[in-house]
Backbone as JSON, one array per atom type, in Angstrom:
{
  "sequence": "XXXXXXXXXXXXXXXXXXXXXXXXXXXXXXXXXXXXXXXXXXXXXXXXXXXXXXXXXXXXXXXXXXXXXXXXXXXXXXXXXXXXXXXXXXXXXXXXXXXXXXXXXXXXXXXXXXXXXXXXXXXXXXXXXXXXXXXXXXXXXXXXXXXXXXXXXXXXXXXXXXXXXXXXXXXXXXXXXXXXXXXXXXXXXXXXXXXXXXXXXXXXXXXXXXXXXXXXXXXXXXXXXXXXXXXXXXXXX",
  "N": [[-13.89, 5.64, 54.76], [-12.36, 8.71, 53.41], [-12.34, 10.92, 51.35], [-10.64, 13.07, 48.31], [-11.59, 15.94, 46.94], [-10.71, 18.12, 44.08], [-8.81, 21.1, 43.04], [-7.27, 20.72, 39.31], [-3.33, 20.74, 39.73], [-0.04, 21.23, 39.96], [0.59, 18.42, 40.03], [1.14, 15.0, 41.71], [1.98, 11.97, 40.66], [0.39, 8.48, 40.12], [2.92, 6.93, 39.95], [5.05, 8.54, 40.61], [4.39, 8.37, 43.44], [4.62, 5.69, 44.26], [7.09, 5.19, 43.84], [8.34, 6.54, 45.08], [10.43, 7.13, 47.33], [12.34, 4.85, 46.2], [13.87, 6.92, 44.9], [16.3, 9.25, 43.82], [17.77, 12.04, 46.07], [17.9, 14.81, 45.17], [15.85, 14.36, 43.23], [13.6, 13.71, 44.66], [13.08, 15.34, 46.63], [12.52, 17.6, 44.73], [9.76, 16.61, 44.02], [8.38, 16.66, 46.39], [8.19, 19.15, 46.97], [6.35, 20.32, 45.61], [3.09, 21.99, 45.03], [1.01, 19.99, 44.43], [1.78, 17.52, 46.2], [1.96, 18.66, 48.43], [-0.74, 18.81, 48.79], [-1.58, 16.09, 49.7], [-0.12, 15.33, 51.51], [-1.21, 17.15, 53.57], [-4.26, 16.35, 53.06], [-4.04, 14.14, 54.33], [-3.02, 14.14, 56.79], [-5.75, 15.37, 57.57], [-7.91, 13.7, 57.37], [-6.43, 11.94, 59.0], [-7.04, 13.27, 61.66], [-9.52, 13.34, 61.77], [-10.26, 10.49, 62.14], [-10.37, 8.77, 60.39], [-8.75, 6.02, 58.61], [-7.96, 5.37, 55.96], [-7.47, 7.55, 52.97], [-8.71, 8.2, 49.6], [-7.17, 9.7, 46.58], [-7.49, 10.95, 43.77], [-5.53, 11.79, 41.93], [-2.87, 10.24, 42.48], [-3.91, 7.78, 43.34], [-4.97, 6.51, 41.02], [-3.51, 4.62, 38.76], [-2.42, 5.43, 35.84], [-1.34, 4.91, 33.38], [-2.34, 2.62, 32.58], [-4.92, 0.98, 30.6], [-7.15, 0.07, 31.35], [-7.21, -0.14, 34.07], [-8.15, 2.79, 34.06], [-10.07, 3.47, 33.08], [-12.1, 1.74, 34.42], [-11.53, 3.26, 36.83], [-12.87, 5.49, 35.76], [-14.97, 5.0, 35.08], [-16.6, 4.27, 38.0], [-16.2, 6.21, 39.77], [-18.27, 7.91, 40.66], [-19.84, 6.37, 42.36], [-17.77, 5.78, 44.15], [-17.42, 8.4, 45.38], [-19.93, 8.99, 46.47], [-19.87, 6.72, 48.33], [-18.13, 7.67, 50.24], [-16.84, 8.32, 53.66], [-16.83, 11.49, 54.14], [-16.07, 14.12, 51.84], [-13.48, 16.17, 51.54], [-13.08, 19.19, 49.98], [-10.89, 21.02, 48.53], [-10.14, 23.98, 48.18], [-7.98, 25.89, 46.66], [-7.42, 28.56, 45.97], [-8.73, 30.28, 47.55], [-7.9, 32.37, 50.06], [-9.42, 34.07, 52.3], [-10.64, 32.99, 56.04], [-13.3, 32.39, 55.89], [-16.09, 31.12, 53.73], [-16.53, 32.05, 50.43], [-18.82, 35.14, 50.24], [-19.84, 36.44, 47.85], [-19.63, 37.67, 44.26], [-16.03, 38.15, 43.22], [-14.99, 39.26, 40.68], [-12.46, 40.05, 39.98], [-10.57, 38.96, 41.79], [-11.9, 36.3, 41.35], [-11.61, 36.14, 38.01], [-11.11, 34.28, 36.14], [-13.0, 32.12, 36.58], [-15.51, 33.28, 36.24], [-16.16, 34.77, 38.68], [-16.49, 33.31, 40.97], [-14.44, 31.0, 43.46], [-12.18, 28.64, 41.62], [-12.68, 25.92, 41.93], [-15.46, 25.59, 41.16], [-16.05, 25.64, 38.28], [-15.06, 23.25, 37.05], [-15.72, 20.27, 35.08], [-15.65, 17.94, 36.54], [-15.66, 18.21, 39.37], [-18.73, 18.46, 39.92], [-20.04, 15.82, 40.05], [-18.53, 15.38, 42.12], [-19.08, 17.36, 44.4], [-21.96, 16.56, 44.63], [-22.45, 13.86, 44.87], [-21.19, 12.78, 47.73], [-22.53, 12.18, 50.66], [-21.49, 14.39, 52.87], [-19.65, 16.7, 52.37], [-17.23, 18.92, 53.16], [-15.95, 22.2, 53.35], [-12.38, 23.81, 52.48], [-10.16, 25.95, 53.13], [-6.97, 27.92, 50.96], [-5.36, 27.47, 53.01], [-5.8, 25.06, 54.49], [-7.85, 25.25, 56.35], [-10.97, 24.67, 57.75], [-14.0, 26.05, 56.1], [-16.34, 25.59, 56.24], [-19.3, 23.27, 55.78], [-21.06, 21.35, 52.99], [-23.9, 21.35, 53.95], [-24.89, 23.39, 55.51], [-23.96, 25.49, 53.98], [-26.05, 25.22, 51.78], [-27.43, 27.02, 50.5], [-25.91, 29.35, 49.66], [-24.34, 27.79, 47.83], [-26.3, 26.96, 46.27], [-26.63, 29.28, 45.07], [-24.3, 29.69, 43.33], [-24.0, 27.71, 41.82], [-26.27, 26.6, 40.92], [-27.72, 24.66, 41.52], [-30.57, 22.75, 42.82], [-30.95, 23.68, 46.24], [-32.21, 21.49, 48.18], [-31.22, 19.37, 46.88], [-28.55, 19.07, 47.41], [-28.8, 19.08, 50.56], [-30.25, 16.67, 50.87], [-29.29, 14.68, 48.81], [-29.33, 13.17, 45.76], [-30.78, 10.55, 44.9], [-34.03, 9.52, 45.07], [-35.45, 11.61, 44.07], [-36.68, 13.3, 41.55], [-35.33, 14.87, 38.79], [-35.07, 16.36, 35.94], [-33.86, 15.13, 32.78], [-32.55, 17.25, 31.76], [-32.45, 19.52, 33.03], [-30.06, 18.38, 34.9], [-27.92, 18.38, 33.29], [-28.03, 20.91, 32.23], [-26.97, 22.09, 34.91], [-24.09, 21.63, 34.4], [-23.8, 22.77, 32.34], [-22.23, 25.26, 31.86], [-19.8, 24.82, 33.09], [-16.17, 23.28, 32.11], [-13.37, 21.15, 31.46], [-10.38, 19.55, 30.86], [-10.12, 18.36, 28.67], [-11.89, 17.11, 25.87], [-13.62, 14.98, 25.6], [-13.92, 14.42, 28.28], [-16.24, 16.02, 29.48], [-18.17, 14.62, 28.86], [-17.53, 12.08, 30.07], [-17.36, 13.09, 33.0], [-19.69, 12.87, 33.35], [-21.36, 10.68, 33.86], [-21.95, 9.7, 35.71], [-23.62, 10.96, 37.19], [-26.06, 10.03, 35.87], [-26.5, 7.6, 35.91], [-25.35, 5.79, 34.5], [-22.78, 3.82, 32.54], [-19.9, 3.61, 30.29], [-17.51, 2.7, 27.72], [-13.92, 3.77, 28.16], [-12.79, 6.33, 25.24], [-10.55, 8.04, 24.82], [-9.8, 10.43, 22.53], [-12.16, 10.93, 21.24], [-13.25, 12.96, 20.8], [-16.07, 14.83, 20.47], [-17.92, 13.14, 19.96], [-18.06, 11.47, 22.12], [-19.85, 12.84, 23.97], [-22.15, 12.37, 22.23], [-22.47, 9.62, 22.52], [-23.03, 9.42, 25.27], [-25.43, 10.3, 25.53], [-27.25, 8.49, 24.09], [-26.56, 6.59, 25.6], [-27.85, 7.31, 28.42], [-30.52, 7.21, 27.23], [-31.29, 4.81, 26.92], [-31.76, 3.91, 29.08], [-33.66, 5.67, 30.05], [-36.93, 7.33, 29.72], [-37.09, 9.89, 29.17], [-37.69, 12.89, 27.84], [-36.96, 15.31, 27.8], [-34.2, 15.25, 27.32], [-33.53, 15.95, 24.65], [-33.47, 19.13, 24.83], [-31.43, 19.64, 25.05], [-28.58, 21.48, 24.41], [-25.47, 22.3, 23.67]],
  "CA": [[-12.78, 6.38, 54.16], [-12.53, 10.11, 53.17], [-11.95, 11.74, 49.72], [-10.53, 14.6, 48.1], [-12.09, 16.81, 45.7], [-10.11, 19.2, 44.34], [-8.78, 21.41, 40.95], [-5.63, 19.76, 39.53], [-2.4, 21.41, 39.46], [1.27, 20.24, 39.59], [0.3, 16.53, 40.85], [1.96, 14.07, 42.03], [1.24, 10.65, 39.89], [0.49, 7.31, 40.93], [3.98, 6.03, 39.29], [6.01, 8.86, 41.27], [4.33, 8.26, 44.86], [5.13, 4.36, 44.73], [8.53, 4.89, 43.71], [9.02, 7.87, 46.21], [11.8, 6.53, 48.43], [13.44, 4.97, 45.43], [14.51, 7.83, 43.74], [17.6, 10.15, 44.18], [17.46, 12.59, 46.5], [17.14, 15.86, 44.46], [14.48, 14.06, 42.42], [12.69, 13.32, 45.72], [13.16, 16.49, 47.11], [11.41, 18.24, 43.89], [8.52, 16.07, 44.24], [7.68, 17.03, 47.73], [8.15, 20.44, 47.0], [4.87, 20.67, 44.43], [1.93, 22.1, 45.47], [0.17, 18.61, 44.77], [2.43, 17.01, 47.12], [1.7, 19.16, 50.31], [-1.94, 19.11, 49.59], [-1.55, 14.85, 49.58], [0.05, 15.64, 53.11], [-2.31, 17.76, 54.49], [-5.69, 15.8, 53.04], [-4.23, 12.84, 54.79], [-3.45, 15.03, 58.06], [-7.03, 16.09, 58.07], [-8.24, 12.39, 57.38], [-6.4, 11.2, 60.45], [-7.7, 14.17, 62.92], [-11.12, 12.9, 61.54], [-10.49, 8.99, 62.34], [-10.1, 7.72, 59.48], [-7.83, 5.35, 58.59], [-8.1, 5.74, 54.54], [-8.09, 8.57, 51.85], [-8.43, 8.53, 48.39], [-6.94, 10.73, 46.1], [-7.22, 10.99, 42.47], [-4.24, 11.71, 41.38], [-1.92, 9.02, 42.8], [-4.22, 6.34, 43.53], [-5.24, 5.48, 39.96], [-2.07, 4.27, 37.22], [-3.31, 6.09, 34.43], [-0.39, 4.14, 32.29], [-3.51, 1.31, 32.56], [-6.01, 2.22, 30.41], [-8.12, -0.78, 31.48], [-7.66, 0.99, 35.23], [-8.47, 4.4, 34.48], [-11.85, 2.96, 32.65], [-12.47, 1.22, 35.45], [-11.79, 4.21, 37.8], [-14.12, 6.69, 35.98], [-16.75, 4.43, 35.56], [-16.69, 3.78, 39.48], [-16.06, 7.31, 40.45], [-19.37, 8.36, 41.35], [-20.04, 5.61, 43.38], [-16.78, 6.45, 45.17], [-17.56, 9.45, 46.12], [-21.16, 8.79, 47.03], [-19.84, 5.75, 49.43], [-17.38, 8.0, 51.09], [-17.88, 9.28, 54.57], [-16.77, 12.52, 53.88], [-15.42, 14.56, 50.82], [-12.77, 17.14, 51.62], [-13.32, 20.12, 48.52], [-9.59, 21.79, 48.34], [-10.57, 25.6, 47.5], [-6.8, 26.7, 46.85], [-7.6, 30.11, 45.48], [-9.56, 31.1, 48.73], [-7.24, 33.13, 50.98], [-10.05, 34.17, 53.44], [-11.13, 32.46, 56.72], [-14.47, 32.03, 55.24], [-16.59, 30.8, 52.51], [-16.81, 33.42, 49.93], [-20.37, 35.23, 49.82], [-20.34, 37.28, 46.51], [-19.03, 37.32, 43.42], [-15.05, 38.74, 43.21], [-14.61, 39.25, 39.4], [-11.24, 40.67, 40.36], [-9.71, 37.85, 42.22], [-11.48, 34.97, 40.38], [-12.01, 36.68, 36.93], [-11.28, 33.11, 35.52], [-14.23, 31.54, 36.82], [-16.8, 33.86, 36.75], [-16.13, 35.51, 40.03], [-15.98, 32.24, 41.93], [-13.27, 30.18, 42.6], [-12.31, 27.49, 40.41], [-13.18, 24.76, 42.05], [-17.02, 25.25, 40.84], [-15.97, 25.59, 37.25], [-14.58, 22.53, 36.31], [-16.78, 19.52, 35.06], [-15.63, 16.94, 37.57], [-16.28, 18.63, 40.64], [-19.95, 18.41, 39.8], [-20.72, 14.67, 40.61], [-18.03, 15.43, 43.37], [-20.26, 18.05, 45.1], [-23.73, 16.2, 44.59], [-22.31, 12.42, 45.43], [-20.96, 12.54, 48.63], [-23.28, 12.98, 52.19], [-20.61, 15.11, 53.22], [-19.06, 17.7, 51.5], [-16.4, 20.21, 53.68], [-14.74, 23.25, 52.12], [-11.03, 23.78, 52.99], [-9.06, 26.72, 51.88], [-5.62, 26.97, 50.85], [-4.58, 26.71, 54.27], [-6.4, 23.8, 55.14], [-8.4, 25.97, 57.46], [-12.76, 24.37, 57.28], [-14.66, 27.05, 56.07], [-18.27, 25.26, 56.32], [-19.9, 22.22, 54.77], [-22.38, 21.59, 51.83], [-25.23, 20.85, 54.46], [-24.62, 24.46, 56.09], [-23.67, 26.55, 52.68], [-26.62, 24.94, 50.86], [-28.4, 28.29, 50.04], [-25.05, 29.69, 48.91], [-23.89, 26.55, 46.8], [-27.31, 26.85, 45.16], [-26.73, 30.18, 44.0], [-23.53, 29.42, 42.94], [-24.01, 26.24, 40.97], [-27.86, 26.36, 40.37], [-28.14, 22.85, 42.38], [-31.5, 22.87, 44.38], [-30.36, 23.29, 47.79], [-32.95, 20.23, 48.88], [-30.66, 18.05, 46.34], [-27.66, 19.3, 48.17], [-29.22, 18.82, 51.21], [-30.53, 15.11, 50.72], [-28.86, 13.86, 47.53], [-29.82, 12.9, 44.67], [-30.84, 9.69, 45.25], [-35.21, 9.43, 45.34], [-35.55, 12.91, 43.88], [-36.53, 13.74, 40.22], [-34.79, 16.09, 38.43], [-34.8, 15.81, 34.31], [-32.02, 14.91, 31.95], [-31.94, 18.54, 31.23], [-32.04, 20.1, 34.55], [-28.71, 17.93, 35.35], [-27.15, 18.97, 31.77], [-27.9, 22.37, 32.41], [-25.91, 22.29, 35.92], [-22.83, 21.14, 33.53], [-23.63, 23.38, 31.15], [-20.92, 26.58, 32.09], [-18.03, 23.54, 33.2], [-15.02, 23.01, 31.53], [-12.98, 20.07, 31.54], [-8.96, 20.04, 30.13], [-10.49, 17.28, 27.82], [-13.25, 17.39, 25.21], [-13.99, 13.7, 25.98], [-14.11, 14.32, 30.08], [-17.38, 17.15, 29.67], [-19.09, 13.56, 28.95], [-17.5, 11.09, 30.94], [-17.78, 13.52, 34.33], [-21.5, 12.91, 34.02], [-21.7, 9.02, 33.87], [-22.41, 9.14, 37.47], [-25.08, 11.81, 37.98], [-26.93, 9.77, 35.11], [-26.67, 6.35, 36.26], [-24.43, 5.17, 33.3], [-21.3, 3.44, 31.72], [-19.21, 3.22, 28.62], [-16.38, 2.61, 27.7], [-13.27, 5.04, 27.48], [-12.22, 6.41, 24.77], [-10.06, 9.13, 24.59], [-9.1, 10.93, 21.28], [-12.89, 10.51, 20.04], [-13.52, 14.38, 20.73], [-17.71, 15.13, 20.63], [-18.56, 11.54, 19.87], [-17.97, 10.89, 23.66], [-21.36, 13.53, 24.43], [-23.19, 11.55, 21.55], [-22.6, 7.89, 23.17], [-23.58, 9.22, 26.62], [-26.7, 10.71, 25.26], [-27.38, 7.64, 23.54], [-26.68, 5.68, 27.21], [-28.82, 7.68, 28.61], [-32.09, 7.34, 26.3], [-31.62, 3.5, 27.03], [-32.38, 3.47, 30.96], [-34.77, 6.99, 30.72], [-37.73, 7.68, 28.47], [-37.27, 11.28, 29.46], [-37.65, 13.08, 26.6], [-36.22, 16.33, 28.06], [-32.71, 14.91, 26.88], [-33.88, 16.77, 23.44], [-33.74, 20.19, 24.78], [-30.14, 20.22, 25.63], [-28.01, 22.66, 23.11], [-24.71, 22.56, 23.23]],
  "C": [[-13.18, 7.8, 53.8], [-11.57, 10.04, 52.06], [-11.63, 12.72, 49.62], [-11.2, 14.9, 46.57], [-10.91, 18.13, 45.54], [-9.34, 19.5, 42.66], [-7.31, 21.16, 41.12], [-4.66, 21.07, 38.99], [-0.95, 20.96, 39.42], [1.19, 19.19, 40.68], [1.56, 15.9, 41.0], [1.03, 12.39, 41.7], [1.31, 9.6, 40.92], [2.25, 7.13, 41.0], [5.2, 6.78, 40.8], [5.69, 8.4, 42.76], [4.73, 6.67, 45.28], [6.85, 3.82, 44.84], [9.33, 6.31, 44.6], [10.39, 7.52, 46.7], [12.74, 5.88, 47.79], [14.36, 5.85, 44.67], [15.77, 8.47, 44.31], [17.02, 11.46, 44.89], [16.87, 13.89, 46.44], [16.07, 15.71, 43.88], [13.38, 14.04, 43.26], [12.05, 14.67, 46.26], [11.93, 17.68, 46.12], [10.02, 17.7, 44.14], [7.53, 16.48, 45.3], [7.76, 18.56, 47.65], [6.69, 20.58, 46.07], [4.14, 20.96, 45.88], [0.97, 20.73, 45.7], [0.38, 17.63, 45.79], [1.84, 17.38, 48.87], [0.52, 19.01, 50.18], [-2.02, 17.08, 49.72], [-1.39, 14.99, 51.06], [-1.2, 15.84, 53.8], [-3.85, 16.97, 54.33], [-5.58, 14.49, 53.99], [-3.74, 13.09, 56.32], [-4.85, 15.11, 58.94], [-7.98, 14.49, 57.89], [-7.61, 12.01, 58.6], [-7.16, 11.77, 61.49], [-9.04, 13.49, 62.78], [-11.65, 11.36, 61.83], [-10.47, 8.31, 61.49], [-9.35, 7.11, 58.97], [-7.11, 5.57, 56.67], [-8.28, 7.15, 53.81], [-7.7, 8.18, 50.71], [-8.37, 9.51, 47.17], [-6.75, 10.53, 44.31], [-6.27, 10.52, 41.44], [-2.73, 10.83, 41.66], [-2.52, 8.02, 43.17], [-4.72, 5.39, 42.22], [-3.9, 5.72, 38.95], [-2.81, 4.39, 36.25], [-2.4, 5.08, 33.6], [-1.67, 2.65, 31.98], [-4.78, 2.02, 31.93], [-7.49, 1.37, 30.78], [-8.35, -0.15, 33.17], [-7.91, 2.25, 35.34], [-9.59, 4.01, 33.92], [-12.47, 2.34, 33.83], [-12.86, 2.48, 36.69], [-12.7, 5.16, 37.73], [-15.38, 6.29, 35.7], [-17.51, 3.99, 36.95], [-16.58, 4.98, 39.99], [-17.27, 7.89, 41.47], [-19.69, 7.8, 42.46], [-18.94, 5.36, 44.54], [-16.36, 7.59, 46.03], [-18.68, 9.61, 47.16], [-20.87, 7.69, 48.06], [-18.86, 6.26, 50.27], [-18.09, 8.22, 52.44], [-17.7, 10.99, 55.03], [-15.55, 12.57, 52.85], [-14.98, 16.06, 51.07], [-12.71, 17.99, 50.11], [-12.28, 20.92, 49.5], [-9.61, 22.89, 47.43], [-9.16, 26.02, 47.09], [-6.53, 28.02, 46.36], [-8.22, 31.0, 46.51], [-8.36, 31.45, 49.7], [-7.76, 33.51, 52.11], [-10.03, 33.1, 54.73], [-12.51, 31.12, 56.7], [-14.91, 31.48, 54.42], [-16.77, 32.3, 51.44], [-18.26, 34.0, 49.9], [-21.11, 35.71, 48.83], [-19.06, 37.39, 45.67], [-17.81, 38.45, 43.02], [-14.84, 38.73, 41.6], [-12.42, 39.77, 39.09], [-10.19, 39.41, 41.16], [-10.22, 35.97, 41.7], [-11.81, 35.35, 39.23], [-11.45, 35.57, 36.03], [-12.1, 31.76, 35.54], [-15.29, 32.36, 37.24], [-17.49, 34.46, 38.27], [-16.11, 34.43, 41.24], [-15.07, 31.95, 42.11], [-13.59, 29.09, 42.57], [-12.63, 26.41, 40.69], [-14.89, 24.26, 41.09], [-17.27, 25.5, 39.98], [-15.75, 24.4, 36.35], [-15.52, 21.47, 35.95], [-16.62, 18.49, 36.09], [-15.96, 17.04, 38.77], [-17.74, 18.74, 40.92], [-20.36, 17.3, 40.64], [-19.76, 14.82, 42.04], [-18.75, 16.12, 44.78], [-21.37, 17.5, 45.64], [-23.52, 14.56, 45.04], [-22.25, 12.0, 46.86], [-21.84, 13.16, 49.94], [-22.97, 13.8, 52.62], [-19.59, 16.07, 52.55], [-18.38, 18.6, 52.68], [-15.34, 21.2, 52.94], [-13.69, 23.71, 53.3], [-10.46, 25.01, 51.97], [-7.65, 26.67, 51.87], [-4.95, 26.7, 52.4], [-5.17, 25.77, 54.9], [-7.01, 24.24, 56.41], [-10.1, 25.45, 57.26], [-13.34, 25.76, 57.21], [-16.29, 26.76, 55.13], [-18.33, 24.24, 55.28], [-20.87, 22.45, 54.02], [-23.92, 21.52, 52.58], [-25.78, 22.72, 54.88], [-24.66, 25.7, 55.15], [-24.88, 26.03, 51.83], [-27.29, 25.95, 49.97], [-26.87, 29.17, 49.39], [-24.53, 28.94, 47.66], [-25.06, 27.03, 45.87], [-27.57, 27.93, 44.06], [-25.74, 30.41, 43.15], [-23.82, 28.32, 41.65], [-25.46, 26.33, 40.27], [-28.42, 25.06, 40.37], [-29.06, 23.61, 42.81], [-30.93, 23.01, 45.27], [-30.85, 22.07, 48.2], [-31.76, 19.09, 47.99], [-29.6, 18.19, 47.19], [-27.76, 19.06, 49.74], [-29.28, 17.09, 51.66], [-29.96, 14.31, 49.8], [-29.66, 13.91, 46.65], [-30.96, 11.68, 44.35], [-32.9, 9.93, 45.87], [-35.85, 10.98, 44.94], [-35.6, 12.76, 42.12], [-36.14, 15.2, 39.56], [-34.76, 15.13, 36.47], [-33.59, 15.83, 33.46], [-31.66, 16.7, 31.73], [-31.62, 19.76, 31.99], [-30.27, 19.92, 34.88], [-28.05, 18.36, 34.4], [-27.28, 20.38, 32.1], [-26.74, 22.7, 34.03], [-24.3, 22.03, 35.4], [-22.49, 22.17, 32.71], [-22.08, 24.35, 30.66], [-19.78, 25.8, 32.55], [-17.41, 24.06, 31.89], [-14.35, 22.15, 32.03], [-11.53, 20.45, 30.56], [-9.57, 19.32, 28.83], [-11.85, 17.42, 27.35], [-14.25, 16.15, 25.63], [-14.56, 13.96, 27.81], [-15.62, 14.96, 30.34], [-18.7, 15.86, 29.53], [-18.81, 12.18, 30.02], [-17.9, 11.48, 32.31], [-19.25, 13.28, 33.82], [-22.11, 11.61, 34.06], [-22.33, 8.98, 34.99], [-23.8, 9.39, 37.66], [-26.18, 11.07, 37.21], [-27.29, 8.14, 35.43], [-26.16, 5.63, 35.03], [-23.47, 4.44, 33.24], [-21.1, 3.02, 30.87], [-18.12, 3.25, 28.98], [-15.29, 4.21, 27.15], [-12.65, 5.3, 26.18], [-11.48, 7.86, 23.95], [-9.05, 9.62, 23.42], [-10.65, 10.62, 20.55], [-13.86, 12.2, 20.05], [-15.31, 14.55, 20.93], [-18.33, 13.97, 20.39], [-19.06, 11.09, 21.18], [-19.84, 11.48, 24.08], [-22.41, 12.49, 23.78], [-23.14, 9.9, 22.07], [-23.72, 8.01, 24.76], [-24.83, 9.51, 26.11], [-27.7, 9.41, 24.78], [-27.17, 6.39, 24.78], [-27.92, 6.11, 27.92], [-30.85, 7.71, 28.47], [-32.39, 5.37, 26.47], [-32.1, 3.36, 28.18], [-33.34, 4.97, 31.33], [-35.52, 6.68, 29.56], [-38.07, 9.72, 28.37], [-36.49, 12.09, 28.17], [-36.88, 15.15, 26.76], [-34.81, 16.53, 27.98], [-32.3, 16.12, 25.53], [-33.46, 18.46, 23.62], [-32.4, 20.41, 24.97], [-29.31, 20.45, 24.14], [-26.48, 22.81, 23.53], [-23.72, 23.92, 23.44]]
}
């Protein structure tokens, strides 16, 4: 199967895509008009050209109204990305042909001259999980994979290239290395800046959202149970 990565914007939920074809026609009609909508299209366009029969998408395949399935989903995420066989990354701020090669403060001056994709905290384990990584801009045009861009990604992100390269997976890197690649994220959610990192750490807890900076102190506290790596200490906040 193939995945999307990608920064959220006016989505399209589980609830509305199952009840698509029931609805009234203007209601229908709005729906397919979103931005989230056409890129659902097009990721599953670019999933067929590619052979694959499957994609999964975030935002309409898990019923958030379940809070026993959205615990479920982000404690499984990582390992859903990492068992894909490729992960489509949906740039929609890139207008070029290309990958970008230097930093536009002027056209992304809300991510630090990038775009936003490589701001947010979730796109992290999304990046570093999957074998396959391809960047897509907004026109669903490929403009190079993570195997190919690794020396750009790295100066971007401050991933090794070799992790980007090979994974993660038989490679040491310290709790504070990976915390520091997090560090400059943002997440809509105070709670999410800890759950996006369950993966990269080899973790799980339970969700619980509305417990604000508690969430950091549990994972840290997950963490210190399956490492003795004492480089957990150095991370600030």
């Amino acid at each position: 199967y193939a995945i999307l990565s990608h920064r959220w914007g006016a989505e399209v939920g589980y609830k509305e895509m199952i009840g698509l074809m029931k609805m009234e026609e203007r209601k229908r009609d709005e729906v397919r008009q979103r931005d989230g909508y056409q890129k659902i299209i097009k990721s599953c366009e670019q999933a067929m050209n590619d052979g694959y029969k499957w994609l999964w998408i975030d935002t309409c395949c898990i019923d958030k109204r379940s809070s026993s399935e959205l615990s479920e989903a982000i404690n499984s995420m990582y390992r859903w990305y990492q068992n894909a066989q490729v992960c489509y990354a949906y740039l929609n701020d890139v207008d070029e042909s290309v990958f970008p090669v230097k930093q536009d403060g002027n056209k992304f001056h809300k991510s630090n001259g990038w775009p936003e994709w490589f701001v947010w905290g979730w796109t992290l384990q999304e990046l570093i999980a999957p074998r396959r990584v391809e960047f897509f801009n907004k026109d669903w045009v490929s403009i190079g994979c993570k195997r190919q861009l690794a020396l750009m990604l790295e100066r971007i992100t401050h991933i090794p290239r070799e992790l980007l390269k090979d994974g993660l997976a038989g490679q040491r890197f310290s709790v504070a290395q990976i915390m520091s690649w997090a560090a400059d994220r943002k997440t809509m959610r105070v709670e999410d800046r800890a759950y996006s990192l369950m993966g990269l750490f080899g973790v799980s807890m339970p969700m619980l959202y509305g417990e604000g900076e508690k969430a950091f102190e549990r994972l840290q506290l997950e963490i210190i149970c399956v490492s003795n790596d004492q480089s957990i200490f150095a991370w600030n906040p």
